[in-house]
Coordinates of C-alpha atoms in Angstrom, one line a residue:
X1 CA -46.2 -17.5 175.0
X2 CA -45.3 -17.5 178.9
X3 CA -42.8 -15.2 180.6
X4 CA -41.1 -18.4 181.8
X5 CA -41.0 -19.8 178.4
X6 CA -39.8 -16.8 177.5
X7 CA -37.1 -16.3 179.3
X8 CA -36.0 -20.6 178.6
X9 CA -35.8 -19.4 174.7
X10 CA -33.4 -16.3 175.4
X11 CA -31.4 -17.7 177.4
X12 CA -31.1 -20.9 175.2
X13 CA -30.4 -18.4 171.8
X14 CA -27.9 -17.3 174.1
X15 CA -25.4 -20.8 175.0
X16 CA -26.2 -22.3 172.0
X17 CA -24.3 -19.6 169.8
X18 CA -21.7 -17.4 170.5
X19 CA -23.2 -14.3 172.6
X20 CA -22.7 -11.5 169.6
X21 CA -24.1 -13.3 167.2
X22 CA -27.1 -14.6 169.2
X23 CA -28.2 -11.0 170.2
X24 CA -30.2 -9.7 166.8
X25 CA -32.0 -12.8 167.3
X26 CA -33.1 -12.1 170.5
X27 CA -33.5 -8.3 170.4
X28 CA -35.4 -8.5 166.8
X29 CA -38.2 -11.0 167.9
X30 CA -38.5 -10.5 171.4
X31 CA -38.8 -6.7 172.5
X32 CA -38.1 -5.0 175.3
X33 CA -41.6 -4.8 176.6
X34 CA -41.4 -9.0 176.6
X35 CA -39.0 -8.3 179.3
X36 CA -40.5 -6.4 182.1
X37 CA -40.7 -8.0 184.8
X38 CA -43.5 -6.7 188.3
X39 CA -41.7 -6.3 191.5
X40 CA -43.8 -9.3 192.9
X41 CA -42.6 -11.3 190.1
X42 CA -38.7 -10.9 190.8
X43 CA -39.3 -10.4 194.6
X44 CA -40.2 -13.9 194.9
X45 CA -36.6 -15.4 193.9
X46 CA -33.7 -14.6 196.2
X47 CA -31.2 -15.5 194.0
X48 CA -28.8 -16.7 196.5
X49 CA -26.6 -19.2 194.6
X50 CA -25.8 -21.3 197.8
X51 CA -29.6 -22.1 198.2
X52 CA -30.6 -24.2 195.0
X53 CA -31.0 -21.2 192.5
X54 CA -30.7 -22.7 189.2
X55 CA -29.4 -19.5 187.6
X56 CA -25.9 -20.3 188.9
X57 CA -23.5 -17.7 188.2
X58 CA -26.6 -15.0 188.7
X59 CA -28.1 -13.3 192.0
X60 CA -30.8 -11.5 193.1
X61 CA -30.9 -7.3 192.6
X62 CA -28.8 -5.7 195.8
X63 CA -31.3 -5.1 198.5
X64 CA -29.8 -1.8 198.7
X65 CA -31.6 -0.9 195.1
X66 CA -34.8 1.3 195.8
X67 CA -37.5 -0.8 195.8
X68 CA -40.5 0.3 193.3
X69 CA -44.0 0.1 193.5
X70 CA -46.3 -3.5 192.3
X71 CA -47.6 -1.2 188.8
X72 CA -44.2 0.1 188.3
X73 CA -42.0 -2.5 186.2
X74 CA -39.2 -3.9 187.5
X75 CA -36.0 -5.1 184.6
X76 CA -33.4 -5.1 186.6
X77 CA -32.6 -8.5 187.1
X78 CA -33.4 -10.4 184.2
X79 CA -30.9 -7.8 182.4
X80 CA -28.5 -7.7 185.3
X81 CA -28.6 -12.1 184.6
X82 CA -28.2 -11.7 181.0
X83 CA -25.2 -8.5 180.8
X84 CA -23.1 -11.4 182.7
X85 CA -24.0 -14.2 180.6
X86 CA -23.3 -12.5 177.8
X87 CA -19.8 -10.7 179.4
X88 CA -18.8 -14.4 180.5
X89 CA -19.4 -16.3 177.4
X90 CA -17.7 -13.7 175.5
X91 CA -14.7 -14.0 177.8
X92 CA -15.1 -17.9 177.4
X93 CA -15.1 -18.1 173.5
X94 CA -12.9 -15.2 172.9
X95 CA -10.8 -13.9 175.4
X96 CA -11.6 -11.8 178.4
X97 CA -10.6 -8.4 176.7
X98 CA -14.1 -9.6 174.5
X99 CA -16.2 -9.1 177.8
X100 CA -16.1 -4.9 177.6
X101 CA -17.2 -5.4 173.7
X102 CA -20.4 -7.6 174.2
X103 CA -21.4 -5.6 177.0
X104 CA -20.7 -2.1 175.2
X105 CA -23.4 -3.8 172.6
X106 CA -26.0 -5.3 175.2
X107 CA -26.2 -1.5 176.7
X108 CA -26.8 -0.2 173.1
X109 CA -29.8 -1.9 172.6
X110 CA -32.5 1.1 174.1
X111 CA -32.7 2.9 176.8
X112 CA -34.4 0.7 179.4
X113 CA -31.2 -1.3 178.7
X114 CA -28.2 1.6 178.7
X115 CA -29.8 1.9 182.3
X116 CA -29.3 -1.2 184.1
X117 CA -25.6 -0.6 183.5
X118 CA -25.9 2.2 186.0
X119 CA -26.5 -0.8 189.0
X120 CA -23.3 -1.1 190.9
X121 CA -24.2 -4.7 191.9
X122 CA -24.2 -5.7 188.3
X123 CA -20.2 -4.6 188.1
X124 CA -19.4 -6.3 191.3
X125 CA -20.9 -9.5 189.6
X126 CA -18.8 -9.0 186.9
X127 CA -15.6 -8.5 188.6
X128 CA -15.9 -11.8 189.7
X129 CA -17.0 -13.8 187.0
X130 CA -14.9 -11.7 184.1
X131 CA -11.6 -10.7 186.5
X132 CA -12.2 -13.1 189.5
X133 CA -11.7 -9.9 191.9
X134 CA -13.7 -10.0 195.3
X135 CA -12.5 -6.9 197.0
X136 CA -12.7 -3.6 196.0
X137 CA -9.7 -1.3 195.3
X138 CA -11.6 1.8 193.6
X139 CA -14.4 3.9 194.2
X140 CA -16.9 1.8 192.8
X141 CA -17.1 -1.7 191.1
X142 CA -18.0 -0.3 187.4
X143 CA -14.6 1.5 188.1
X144 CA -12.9 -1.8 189.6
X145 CA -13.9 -3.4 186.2
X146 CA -13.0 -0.8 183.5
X147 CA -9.3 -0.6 185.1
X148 CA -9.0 -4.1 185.5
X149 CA -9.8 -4.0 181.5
X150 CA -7.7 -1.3 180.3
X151 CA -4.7 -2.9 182.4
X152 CA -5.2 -6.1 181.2
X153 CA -4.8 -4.3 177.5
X154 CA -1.9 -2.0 178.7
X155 CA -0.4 -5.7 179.0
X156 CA -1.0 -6.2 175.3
X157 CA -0.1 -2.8 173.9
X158 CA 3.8 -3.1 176.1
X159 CA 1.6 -0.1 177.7
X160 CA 3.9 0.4 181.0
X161 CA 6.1 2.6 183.7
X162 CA 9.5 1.5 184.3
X163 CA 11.3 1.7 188.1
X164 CA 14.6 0.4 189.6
X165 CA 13.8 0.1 193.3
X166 CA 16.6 1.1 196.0
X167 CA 17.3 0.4 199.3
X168 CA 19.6 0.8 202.7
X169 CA 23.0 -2.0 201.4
X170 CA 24.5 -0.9 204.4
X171 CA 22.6 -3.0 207.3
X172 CA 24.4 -6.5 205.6
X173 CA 27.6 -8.3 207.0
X174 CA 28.0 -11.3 204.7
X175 CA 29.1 -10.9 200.8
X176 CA 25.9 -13.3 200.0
X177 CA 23.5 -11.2 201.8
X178 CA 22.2 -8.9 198.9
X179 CA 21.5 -11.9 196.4
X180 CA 17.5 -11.8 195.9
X181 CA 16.3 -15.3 195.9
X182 CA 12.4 -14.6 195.4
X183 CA 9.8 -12.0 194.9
X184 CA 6.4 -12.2 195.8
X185 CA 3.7 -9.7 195.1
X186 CA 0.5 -8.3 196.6
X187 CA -2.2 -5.6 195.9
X188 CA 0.0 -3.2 197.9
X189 CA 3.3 -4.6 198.7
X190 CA 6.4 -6.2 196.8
X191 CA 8.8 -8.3 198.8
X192 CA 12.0 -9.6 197.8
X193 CA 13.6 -12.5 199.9
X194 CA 17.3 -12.5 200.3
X195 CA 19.9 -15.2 200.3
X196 CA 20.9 -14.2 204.7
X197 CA 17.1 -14.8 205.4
X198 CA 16.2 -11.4 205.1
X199 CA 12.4 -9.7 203.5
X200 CA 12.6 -6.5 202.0
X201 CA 9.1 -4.4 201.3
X202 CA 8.4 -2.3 199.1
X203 CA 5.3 0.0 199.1
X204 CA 4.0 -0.3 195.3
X205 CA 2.3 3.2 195.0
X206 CA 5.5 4.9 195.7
X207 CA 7.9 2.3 195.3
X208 CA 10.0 2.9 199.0
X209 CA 11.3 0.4 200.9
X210 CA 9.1 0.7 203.8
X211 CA 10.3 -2.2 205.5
X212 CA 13.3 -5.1 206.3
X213 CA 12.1 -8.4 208.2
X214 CA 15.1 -11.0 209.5
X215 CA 14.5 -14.0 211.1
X216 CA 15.3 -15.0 214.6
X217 CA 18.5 -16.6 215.1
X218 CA 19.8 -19.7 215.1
X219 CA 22.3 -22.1 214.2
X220 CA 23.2 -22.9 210.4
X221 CA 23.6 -25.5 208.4
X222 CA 25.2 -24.3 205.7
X223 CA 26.1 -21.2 203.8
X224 CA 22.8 -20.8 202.5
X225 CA 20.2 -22.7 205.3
X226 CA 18.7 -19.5 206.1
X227 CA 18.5 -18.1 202.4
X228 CA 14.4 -17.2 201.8
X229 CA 13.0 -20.0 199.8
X230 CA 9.1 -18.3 199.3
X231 CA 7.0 -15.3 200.8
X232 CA 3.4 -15.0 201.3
X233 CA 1.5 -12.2 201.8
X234 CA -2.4 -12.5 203.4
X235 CA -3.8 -9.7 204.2
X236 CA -2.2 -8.1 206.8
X237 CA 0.3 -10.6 207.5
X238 CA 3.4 -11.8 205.9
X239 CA 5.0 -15.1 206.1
X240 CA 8.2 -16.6 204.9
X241 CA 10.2 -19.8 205.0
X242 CA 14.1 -20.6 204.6
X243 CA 15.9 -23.3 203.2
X244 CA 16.3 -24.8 206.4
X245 CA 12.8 -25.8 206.7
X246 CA 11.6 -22.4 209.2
X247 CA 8.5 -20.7 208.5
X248 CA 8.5 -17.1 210.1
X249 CA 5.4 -14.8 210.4
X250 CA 5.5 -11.2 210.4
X251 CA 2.6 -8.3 210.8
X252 CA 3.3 -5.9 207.7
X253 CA 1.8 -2.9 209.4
X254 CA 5.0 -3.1 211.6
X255 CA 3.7 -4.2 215.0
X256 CA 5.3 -7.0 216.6
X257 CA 8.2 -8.7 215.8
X258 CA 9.2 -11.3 213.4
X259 CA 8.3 -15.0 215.1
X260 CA 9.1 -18.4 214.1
X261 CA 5.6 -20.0 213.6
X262 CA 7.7 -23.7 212.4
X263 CA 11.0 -24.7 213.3
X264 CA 11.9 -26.9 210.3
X265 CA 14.0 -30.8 210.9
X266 CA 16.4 -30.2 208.4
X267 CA 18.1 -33.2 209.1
X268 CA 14.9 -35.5 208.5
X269 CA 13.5 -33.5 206.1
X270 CA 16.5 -31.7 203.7
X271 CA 16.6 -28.4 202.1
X272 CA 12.9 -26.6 201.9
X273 CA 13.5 -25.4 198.4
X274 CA 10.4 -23.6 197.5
X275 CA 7.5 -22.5 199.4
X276 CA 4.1 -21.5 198.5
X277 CA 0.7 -20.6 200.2
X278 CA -3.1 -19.1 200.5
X279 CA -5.7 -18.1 202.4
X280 CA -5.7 -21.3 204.2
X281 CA -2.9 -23.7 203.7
X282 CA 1.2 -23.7 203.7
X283 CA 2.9 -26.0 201.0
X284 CA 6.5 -27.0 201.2
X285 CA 8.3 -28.9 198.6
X286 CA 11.5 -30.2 200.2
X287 CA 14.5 -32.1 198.5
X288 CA 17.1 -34.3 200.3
X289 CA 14.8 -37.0 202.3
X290 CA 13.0 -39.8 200.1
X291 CA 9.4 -39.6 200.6
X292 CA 9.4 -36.8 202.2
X293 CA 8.8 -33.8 199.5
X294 CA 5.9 -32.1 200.6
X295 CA 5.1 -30.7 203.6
X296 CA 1.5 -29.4 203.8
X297 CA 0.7 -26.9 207.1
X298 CA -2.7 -25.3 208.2
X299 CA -1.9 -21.3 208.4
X300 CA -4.7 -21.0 211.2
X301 CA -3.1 -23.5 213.5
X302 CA 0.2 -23.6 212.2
X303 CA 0.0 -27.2 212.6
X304 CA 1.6 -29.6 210.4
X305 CA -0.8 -31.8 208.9
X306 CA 0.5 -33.8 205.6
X307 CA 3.8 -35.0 205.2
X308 CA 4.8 -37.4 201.9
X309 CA 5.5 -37.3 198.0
X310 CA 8.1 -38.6 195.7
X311 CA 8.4 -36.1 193.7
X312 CA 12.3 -34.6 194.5
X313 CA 13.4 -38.2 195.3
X314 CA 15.4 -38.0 192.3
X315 CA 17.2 -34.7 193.3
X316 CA 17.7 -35.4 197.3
X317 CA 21.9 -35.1 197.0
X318 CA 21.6 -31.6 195.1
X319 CA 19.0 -30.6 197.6
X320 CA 21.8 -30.9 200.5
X321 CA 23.9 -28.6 197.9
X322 CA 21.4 -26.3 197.8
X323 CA 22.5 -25.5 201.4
X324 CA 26.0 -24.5 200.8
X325 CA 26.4 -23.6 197.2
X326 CA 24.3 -21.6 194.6
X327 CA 22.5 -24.1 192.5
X328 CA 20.1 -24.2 189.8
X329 CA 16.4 -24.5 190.8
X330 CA 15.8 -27.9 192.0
X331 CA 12.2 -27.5 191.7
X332 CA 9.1 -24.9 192.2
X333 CA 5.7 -25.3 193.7
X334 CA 2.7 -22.9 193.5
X335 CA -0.6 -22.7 194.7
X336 CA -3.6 -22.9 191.8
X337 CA -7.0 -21.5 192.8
X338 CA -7.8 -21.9 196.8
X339 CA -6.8 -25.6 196.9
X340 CA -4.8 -27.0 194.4
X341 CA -0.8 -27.0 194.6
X342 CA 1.1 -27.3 191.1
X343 CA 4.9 -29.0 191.8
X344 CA 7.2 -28.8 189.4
X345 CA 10.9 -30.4 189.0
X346 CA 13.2 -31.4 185.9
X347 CA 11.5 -35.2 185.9
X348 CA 8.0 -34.4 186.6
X349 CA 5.0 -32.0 187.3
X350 CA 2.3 -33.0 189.8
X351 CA -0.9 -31.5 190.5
X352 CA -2.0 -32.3 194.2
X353 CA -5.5 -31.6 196.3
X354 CA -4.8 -29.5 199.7
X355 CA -8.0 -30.0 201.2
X356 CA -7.7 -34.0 200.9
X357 CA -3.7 -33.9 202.0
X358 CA -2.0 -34.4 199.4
X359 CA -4.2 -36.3 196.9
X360 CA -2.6 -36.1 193.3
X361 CA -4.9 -35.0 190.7
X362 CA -2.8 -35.9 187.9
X363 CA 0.7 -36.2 186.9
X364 CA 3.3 -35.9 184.1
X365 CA 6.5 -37.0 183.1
X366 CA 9.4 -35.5 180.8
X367 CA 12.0 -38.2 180.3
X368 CA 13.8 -37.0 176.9
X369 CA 14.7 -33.7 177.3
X370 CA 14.3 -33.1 180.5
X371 CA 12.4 -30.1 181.9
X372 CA 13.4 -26.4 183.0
X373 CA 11.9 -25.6 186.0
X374 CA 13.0 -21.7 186.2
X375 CA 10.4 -21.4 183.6
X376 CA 7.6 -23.0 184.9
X377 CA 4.8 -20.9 187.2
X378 CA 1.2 -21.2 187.5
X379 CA -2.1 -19.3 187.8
X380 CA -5.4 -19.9 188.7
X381 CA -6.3 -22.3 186.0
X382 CA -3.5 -22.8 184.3
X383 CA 0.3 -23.8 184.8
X384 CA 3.1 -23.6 182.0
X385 CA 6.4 -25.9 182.0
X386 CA 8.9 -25.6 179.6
X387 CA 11.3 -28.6 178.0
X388 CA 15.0 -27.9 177.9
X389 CA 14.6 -26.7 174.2
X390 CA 12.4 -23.6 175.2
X391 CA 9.0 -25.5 173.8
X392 CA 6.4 -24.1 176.6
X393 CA 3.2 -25.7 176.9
X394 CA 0.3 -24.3 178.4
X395 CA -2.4 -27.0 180.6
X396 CA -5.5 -26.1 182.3
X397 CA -4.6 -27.8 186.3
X398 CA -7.7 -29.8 187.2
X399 CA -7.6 -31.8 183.8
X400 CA -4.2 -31.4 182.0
X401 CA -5.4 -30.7 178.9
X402 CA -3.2 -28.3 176.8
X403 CA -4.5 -24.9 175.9
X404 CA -1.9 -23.6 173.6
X405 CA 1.6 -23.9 172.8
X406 CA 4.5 -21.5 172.2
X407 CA 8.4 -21.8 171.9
X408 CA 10.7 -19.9 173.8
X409 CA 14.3 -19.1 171.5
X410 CA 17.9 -19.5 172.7
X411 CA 16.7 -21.3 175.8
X412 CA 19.0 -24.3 175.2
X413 CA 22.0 -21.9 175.4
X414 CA 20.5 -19.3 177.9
X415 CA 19.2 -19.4 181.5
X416 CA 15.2 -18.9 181.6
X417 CA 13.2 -17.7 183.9
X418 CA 10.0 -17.5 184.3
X419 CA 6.1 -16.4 185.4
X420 CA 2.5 -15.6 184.4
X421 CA -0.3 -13.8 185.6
X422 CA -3.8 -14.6 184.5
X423 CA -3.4 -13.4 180.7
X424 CA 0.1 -13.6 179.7
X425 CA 2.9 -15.4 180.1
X426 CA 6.7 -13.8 180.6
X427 CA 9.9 -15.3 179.9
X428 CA 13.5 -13.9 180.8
X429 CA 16.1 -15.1 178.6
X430 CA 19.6 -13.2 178.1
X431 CA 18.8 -10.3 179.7
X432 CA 15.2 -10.2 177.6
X433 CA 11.9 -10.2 178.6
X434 CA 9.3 -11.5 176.0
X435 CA 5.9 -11.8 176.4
X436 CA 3.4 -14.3 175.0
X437 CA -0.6 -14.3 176.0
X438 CA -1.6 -17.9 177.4
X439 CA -5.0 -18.2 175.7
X440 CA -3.8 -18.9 172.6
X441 CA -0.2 -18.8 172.5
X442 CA 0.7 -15.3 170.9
X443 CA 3.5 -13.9 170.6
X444 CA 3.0 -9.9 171.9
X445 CA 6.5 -8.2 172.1
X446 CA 9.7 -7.7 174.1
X447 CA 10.3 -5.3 176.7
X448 CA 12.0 -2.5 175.7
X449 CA 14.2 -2.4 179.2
X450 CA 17.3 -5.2 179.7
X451 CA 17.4 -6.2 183.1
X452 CA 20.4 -8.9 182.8
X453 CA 20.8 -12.1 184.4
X454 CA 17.4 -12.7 186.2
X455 CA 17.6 -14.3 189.5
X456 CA 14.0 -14.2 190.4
X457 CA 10.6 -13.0 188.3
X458 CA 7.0 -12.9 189.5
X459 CA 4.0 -10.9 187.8
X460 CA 0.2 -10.3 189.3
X461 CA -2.5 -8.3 186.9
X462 CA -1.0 -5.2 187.4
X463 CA 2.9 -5.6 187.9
X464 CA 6.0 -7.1 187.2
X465 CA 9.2 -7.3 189.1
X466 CA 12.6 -8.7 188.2
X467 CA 15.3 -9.0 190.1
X468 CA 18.9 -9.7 188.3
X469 CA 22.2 -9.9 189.3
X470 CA 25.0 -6.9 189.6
X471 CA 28.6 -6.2 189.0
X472 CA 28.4 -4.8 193.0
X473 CA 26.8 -8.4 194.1
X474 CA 24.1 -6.5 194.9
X475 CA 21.2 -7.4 193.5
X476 CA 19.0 -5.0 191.2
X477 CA 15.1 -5.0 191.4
X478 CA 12.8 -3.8 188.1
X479 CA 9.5 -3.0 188.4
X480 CA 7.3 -2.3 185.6
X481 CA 3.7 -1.1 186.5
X482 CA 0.8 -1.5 183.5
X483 CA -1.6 0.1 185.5
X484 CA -4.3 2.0 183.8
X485 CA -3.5 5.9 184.0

């Protein structure tokens, strides 16, 4: 039998059944001498996946690894290739707190195999594929992968720290001004948008405010035209829009001052009620303008370069309320892997294409019930919405197909609010958190803390922040870290 053939059957034993239980298979009837590989042998593939490589997922050894000489043997890749099939179907058919498991058993199998899990470069490729992380936070990428793991399970167990964060009341002079209106999270950094236009930030290792950004000033439209409708944060750079349709831009290490990057047309285009962006694009969704509900700006150029969408038609007289009263959540909009935007108002939810400006990938009405948008929130793959009866329902973005569903109790008689993060799902409902995992729908637990009524909610992999409202009018921001000790 061939090498090459060889290598077709194992990998074959290995998509065809579940990765666990294809393993004695191939371990029993092809040993590990079958799978040394010469250096000339692997030398001549550079695995580069943008260059044609058929092993898609897989690349080449790091071309810092020593190289050997052409009698010694040379495993490494083929096993580096196989540890992250395995770790990624496992995470595919079973979770991706499964991925740690089937690798714990691939390194078991002898020596020659316990050794390959030494290679640095085969933990970076698995803090991609497994945990979709690209940067490194910790002192090496096998370290970057076994906290992202034991957070992600500290998220299962209610395994957590609890903070109340404070700041500096005093530098306010409006009764409105301490009312948080969003929250947006980072690796580093939490922010908190206020209802006078104002960012707070918060350093998350020690929890300090570090930081308060206002907008420049101008004239208002309304009580609430410069309230902060969404934050966010790229790299070193933090950016936030108002309900009047500005879009401000801020460095967060301090230098500089805050500058208005887009002065929004209220008048021709309403009230900017939620705001949303990445790496490369700005996405507005705007109520009180037919035909008007989403704006679409290039963050490089800070030009404006889609304008259109039906969506809030339905709600554009509330959305010139929204500027002078305190209103329930017309609708949300997040952003949904690199280039995908996920809309959401109590009619519809519409999935559209960034790069192709505005192109709607698919679309979905709710015309019985009606649906609630504080509890809808998306994440890379997924989005949930939730019906005015507190039924939630789970759908992958890029082909609406449902992957579970879970119900949500007392939310016809209590405000809900809402987020995920990549594993789990949170819901805010009479002062209680609850937590439900969005693979397949479980119910996990409620956190032990009350926080009250919740004005704002957003979660990443690590964190959670809440910020609810106050007998003071000042509003109170919870913070519960689940990161790995």
């Amino acid at each position: 039998m061939s090498l090459s053939t060889l290598f077709v059957l194992c990998f074959l034993s290995l998509s065809l059944s579940p990765p666990l239980l294809s393993l004695p298979f191939f371990f029993f009837f092809f040993p590990c001498s079958f799978l040394l590989m010469s250096s000339s042998s692997s030398s001549s593939n550079n695995g580069d996946p943008g260059s044609g490589d058929t092993r898609g997922v897989f690349d080449a050894p790091s071309p810092s690894r020593p190289r050997r000489g052409a009698n010694d043997v040379w495993p490494e890749p083929f096993l580096e290739s196989l540890a992250v099939q395995v770790a990624v179907d496992a995470s595919s058919s079973s979770g991706l707190l499964s991925a740690a498991p089937a690798l714990a058993n691939v390194f078991r199998v002898c020596t020659t195999w316990q050794a390959v899990s030494r290679s640095d470069h085969l933990w970076q490729l698995l803090c991609r594929q497994v945990w979709a992380r690209t940067h490194l936070m910790h002192d090496t990428w096998r370290d970057e992968f076994i906290y992202r793991h034991r957070t992600a399970r500290n998220f299962r167990t209610r395994t957590h720290t609890y903070f109340t964060l404070q700041f500096d009341p005093s530098d306010v002079d409006e009764p409105d001004s301490l009312l948080c209106r969003c929250l947006t999270l980072s690796d580093l950094y939490l922010a908190a948008g206020f209802a006078d236009g104002t960012v707070r930030l918060f350093l998350l290792n020690n929890r300090l405010h570090v930081r308060t950004l206002r907008p420049p000033l101008r004239d208002r439209f309304g009580r609430f035209s410069r309230a902060v409708s969404g934050i966010v944060i790229s790299n070193s750079r933090l950016t936030f829009a108002t309900m009047d349709g500005d879009i401000h831009v801020a460095e967060i290490d301090g230098v500089g001052h805050t500058r208005t990057a887009y002065a929004g047309d209220i008048v021709n285009d309403g009230a900017l009620v939620d705001f949303a962006g990445c790496g490369r694009w700005w996405v507005g969704l705007f109520a009180g303008v037919p035909g008007r509900a989403f704006h679409i700006w290039d963050c490089n150029s800070e030009e404006t370069t889609f304008v259109g969408g039906s969506l809030t038609d339905p709600e554009a007289v509330m959305g010139w309320h929204t500027l002078t009263e305190l209103t329930t959540s017309l609708g949300r909009i997040r952003i949904s892997g690199n280039e995908t935007a996920v809309a959401c108002t109590r009619w519809r939810t519409m999935v559209i294409d960034l790069r192709n400006q505005g192109v709607i990938i698919g679309e979905d009405e709710e015309q019985r019930r009606g649906l609630t948008v504080t509890g809808f929130d998306a994440n890379e793959q997924v989005y949930v919405r939730m019906d005015s009866r507190g039924n939630a329902n789970v759908r992958r973005v890029n082909t609406q197909e449902t992957v579970c569903e879970f119900r949500v109790s007392g939310a016809a008689q209590r405000r809900v609010m809402g987020c995920v993060n990549r594993l789990n799902a949170l819901m805010c409902a009479g002062g209680v958190m609850r937590v439900w995992e969005v693979e397949r729908g479980e119910y996990l637990y409620s956190v032990r803390e009350r926080v009250g009524e919740v004005e704002a909610i957003v979660a990443d992999e690590r964190h959670v922040a809440v910020a609810s409202s106050s007998s003071t009018a000042q509003s109170v921001i919870h913070l519960w870290d689940f990161g790995a000790l």
